[in-house]
PDB file of C-alpha atoms in Angstrom:
ATOM      1  CA  UNK C   1      -2.965 -37.076  27.656  1.00  0.00           C
ATOM      2  CA  UNK C   2      -5.430 -36.345  30.962  1.00  0.00           C
ATOM      3  CA  UNK C   3      -8.632 -34.527  30.890  1.00  0.00           C
ATOM      4  CA  UNK C   4      -6.854 -31.391  32.098  1.00  0.00           C
ATOM      5  CA  UNK C   5      -4.494 -31.355  29.236  1.00  0.00           C
ATOM      6  CA  UNK C   6      -7.330 -31.763  26.670  1.00  0.00           C
ATOM      7  CA  UNK C   7      -9.143 -28.792  28.441  1.00  0.00           C
ATOM      8  CA  UNK C   8      -5.968 -26.537  28.342  1.00  0.00           C
ATOM      9  CA  UNK C   9      -5.600 -27.289  24.553  1.00  0.00           C
ATOM     10  CA  UNK C  10      -9.130 -26.511  23.831  1.00  0.00           C
ATOM     11  CA  UNK C  11      -9.328 -23.119  25.776  1.00  0.00           C
ATOM     12  CA  UNK C  12      -6.014 -22.013  23.507  1.00  0.00           C
ATOM     13  CA  UNK C  13      -7.634 -22.947  20.655  1.00  0.00           C
ATOM     14  CA  UNK C  14     -10.647 -21.198  21.088  1.00  0.00           C
ATOM     15  CA  UNK C  15      -8.997 -18.252  22.269  1.00  0.00           C
ATOM     16  CA  UNK C  16      -6.785 -18.460  19.120  1.00  0.00           C
ATOM     17  CA  UNK C  17     -10.126 -18.466  17.095  1.00  0.00           C
ATOM     18  CA  UNK C  18     -11.675 -15.847  19.012  1.00  0.00           C
ATOM     19  CA  UNK C  19      -8.661 -13.453  17.788  1.00  0.00           C
ATOM     20  CA  UNK C  20      -8.473 -14.681  14.186  1.00  0.00           C
ATOM     21  CA  UNK C  21     -12.164 -15.145  13.621  1.00  0.00           C
ATOM     22  CA  UNK C  22     -13.081 -11.383  13.102  1.00  0.00           C
ATOM     23  CA  UNK C  23     -10.217 -11.292  10.303  1.00  0.00           C
ATOM     24  CA  UNK C  24     -11.869 -14.057   8.353  1.00  0.00           C
ATOM     25  CA  UNK C  25     -15.339 -12.885   8.273  1.00  0.00           C
ATOM     26  CA  UNK C  26     -14.832  -8.954   8.082  1.00  0.00           C
ATOM     27  CA  UNK C  27     -14.573  -9.165   4.114  1.00  0.00           C
ATOM     28  CA  UNK C  28     -12.326  -6.140   4.169  1.00  0.00           C
ATOM     29  CA  UNK C  29      -9.661  -6.044   1.937  1.00  0.00           C
ATOM     30  CA  UNK C  30      -5.881  -4.887   2.702  1.00  0.00           C
ATOM     31  CA  UNK C  31      -7.031  -1.192   1.691  1.00  0.00           C
ATOM     32  CA  UNK C  32      -9.520  -1.407   4.601  1.00  0.00           C
ATOM     33  CA  UNK C  33     -12.584  -0.407   2.313  1.00  0.00           C
ATOM     34  CA  UNK C  34     -10.644   2.877   1.430  1.00  0.00           C
ATOM     35  CA  UNK C  35      -9.610   1.235  -1.853  1.00  0.00           C
ATOM     36  CA  UNK C  36     -12.230   3.746  -3.986  1.00  0.00           C
ATOM     37  CA  UNK C  37     -10.995   6.794  -2.148  1.00  0.00           C
ATOM     38  CA  UNK C  38      -7.162   6.784  -2.607  1.00  0.00           C
ATOM     39  CA  UNK C  39      -4.802   8.616  -4.908  1.00  0.00           C
ATOM     40  CA  UNK C  40      -1.249   8.394  -5.913  1.00  0.00           C
ATOM     41  CA  UNK C  41       0.456  12.027  -6.003  1.00  0.00           C
ATOM     42  CA  UNK C  42       3.453  11.445  -8.215  1.00  0.00           C
ATOM     43  CA  UNK C  43       5.954  14.007  -7.925  1.00  0.00           C
ATOM     44  CA  UNK C  44       9.431  14.429  -9.915  1.00  0.00           C
ATOM     45  CA  UNK C  45      12.068  16.806  -9.259  1.00  0.00           C
ATOM     46  CA  UNK C  46      10.007  18.529  -6.519  1.00  0.00           C
ATOM     47  CA  UNK C  47       7.099  19.092  -9.154  1.00  0.00           C
ATOM     48  CA  UNK C  48       3.527  17.497  -9.224  1.00  0.00           C
ATOM     49  CA  UNK C  49       3.865  15.282 -12.373  1.00  0.00           C
ATOM     50  CA  UNK C  50       0.660  13.375 -12.175  1.00  0.00           C
ATOM     51  CA  UNK C  51      -2.298  12.351 -10.111  1.00  0.00           C
ATOM     52  CA  UNK C  52      -3.597   8.587 -10.455  1.00  0.00           C
ATOM     53  CA  UNK C  53      -6.652   7.463  -8.786  1.00  0.00           C
ATOM     54  CA  UNK C  54      -6.019   3.814  -7.470  1.00  0.00           C
ATOM     55  CA  UNK C  55      -8.136   1.172  -9.174  1.00  0.00           C
ATOM     56  CA  UNK C  56      -8.463  -2.581  -9.310  1.00  0.00           C
ATOM     57  CA  UNK C  57      -7.357  -2.508 -13.139  1.00  0.00           C
ATOM     58  CA  UNK C  58      -4.129  -2.588 -14.266  1.00  0.00           C
ATOM     59  CA  UNK C  59      -2.649   0.642 -15.323  1.00  0.00           C
ATOM     60  CA  UNK C  60       0.976   1.366 -16.075  1.00  0.00           C
ATOM     61  CA  UNK C  61       2.611   4.795 -15.952  1.00  0.00           C
ATOM     62  CA  UNK C  62       5.808   5.970 -17.799  1.00  0.00           C
ATOM     63  CA  UNK C  63       8.164   8.727 -16.260  1.00  0.00           C
ATOM     64  CA  UNK C  64      10.685   9.621 -18.557  1.00  0.00           C
ATOM     65  CA  UNK C  65      12.568  12.711 -17.439  1.00  0.00           C
ATOM     66  CA  UNK C  66      16.256  13.621 -18.260  1.00  0.00           C
ATOM     67  CA  UNK C  67      17.708  11.648 -15.208  1.00  0.00           C
ATOM     68  CA  UNK C  68      16.015   8.399 -16.139  1.00  0.00           C
ATOM     69  CA  UNK C  69      12.915   6.320 -16.720  1.00  0.00           C
ATOM     70  CA  UNK C  70      10.381   4.677 -13.946  1.00  0.00           C
ATOM     71  CA  UNK C  71       7.613   2.682 -14.762  1.00  0.00           C
ATOM     72  CA  UNK C  72       4.631   2.716 -11.929  1.00  0.00           C
ATOM     73  CA  UNK C  73       1.896  -0.215 -11.952  1.00  0.00           C
ATOM     74  CA  UNK C  74      -1.477   0.636 -10.840  1.00  0.00           C
ATOM     75  CA  UNK C  75      -3.690  -2.406  -9.741  1.00  0.00           C
ATOM     76  CA  UNK C  76      -5.981  -3.795  -6.879  1.00  0.00           C
ATOM     77  CA  UNK C  77      -6.264  -0.350  -5.453  1.00  0.00           C
ATOM     78  CA  UNK C  78      -2.578  -0.029  -5.106  1.00  0.00           C
ATOM     79  CA  UNK C  79       0.623   1.080  -7.022  1.00  0.00           C
ATOM     80  CA  UNK C  80       4.296  -0.385  -7.090  1.00  0.00           C
ATOM     81  CA  UNK C  81       7.483   0.583  -8.869  1.00  0.00           C
ATOM     82  CA  UNK C  82       7.725  -2.157 -11.639  1.00  0.00           C
ATOM     83  CA  UNK C  83      10.730  -1.095 -13.300  1.00  0.00           C
ATOM     84  CA  UNK C  84      13.403   1.710 -13.034  1.00  0.00           C
ATOM     85  CA  UNK C  85      16.758   2.202 -14.969  1.00  0.00           C
ATOM     86  CA  UNK C  86      18.496   3.992 -11.771  1.00  0.00           C
ATOM     87  CA  UNK C  87      21.686   2.191 -10.803  1.00  0.00           C
ATOM     88  CA  UNK C  88      20.913   1.357  -7.058  1.00  0.00           C
ATOM     89  CA  UNK C  89      17.185   0.011  -7.734  1.00  0.00           C
ATOM     90  CA  UNK C  90      16.363   0.354  -4.197  1.00  0.00           C
ATOM     91  CA  UNK C  91      12.856   2.079  -5.343  1.00  0.00           C
ATOM     92  CA  UNK C  92      11.625  -1.171  -6.530  1.00  0.00           C
ATOM     93  CA  UNK C  93      12.098  -2.536  -2.957  1.00  0.00           C
ATOM     94  CA  UNK C  94       9.499  -0.370  -1.492  1.00  0.00           C
ATOM     95  CA  UNK C  95       6.865  -2.790  -3.052  1.00  0.00           C
ATOM     96  CA  UNK C  96       3.318  -2.569  -3.393  1.00  0.00           C
ATOM     97  CA  UNK C  97       1.486   0.335  -1.543  1.00  0.00           C
ATOM     98  CA  UNK C  98      -2.018   0.263  -0.733  1.00  0.00           C
ATOM     99  CA  UNK C  99      -2.322   2.860   2.608  1.00  0.00           C
ATOM    100  CA  UNK C 100      -2.485   6.640   2.678  1.00  0.00           C
ATOM    101  CA  UNK C 101       0.939   8.078   3.653  1.00  0.00           C
ATOM    102  CA  UNK C 102       2.820   5.266   2.306  1.00  0.00           C
ATOM    103  CA  UNK C 103       5.463   6.579   0.030  1.00  0.00           C
ATOM    104  CA  UNK C 104       7.618   4.864  -3.142  1.00  0.00           C
ATOM    105  CA  UNK C 105      11.181   7.074  -3.606  1.00  0.00           C
ATOM    106  CA  UNK C 106      13.675   7.036  -6.373  1.00  0.00           C
ATOM    107  CA  UNK C 107      16.589   9.265  -5.479  1.00  0.00           C
ATOM    108  CA  UNK C 108      18.745   9.127  -8.494  1.00  0.00           C
ATOM    109  CA  UNK C 109      15.668   9.896 -10.777  1.00  0.00           C
ATOM    110  CA  UNK C 110      13.713  12.221  -8.123  1.00  0.00           C
ATOM    111  CA  UNK C 111      10.708  10.454  -8.245  1.00  0.00           C
ATOM    112  CA  UNK C 112       8.530  10.388  -5.296  1.00  0.00           C
ATOM    113  CA  UNK C 113       4.835   8.327  -4.845  1.00  0.00           C
ATOM    114  CA  UNK C 114       2.624   9.147  -2.046  1.00  0.00           C
ATOM    115  CA  UNK C 115      -0.898   7.694  -1.200  1.00  0.00           C
ATOM    116  CA  UNK C 116      -3.510  10.221  -0.075  1.00  0.00           C
ATOM    117  CA  UNK C 117      -6.994  10.200  -0.122  1.00  0.00           C
ATOM    118  CA  UNK C 118      -9.075  11.733  -2.904  1.00  0.00           C
ATOM    119  CA  UNK C 119     -10.953  14.163  -0.877  1.00  0.00           C
ATOM    120  CA  UNK C 120      -7.413  15.754   0.173  1.00  0.00           C
ATOM    121  CA  UNK C 121      -8.426  15.583   4.052  1.00  0.00           C
ATOM    122  CA  UNK C 122      -6.133  13.878   6.258  1.00  0.00           C
ATOM    123  CA  UNK C 123      -7.953  11.142   8.352  1.00  0.00           C
ATOM    124  CA  UNK C 124      -7.427  11.492  12.328  1.00  0.00           C
ATOM    125  CA  UNK C 125      -5.210   8.585  13.716  1.00  0.00           C
ATOM    126  CA  UNK C 126      -5.879   9.206  17.243  1.00  0.00           C
ATOM    127  CA  UNK C 127      -6.906  11.697  19.885  1.00  0.00           C
ATOM    128  CA  UNK C 128      -4.747  12.313  22.783  1.00  0.00           C
ATOM    129  CA  UNK C 129      -6.048  13.660  25.731  1.00  0.00           C
TER     130      UNK C 129
END
């Protein structure tokens, strides 16, 4: 390796670290600091079933209807569908959601879970001029 090769490699490494360092030192969680202000609105068959504050502590929510049973789990400022007795099990594939406007849907049991801000106000994503 020549001196120019070493110089090129070190420039690439410094540039890569410049992009990665803010993520390491920011201290923000995946919820972007909004973990304390988020709620999950749970709707069953088109009607409001329950609103749950997303906290760090574990909490289990059982939804039992004539269509079936869904179990939601709240933890680490997010929510996930933990278990469902629907035949296709697609709702389990939505995973753990933590950001506003993310949803979990179970069509056979008609359950919808959507994350929103606790204040009820939508945050502005962008301004277009």
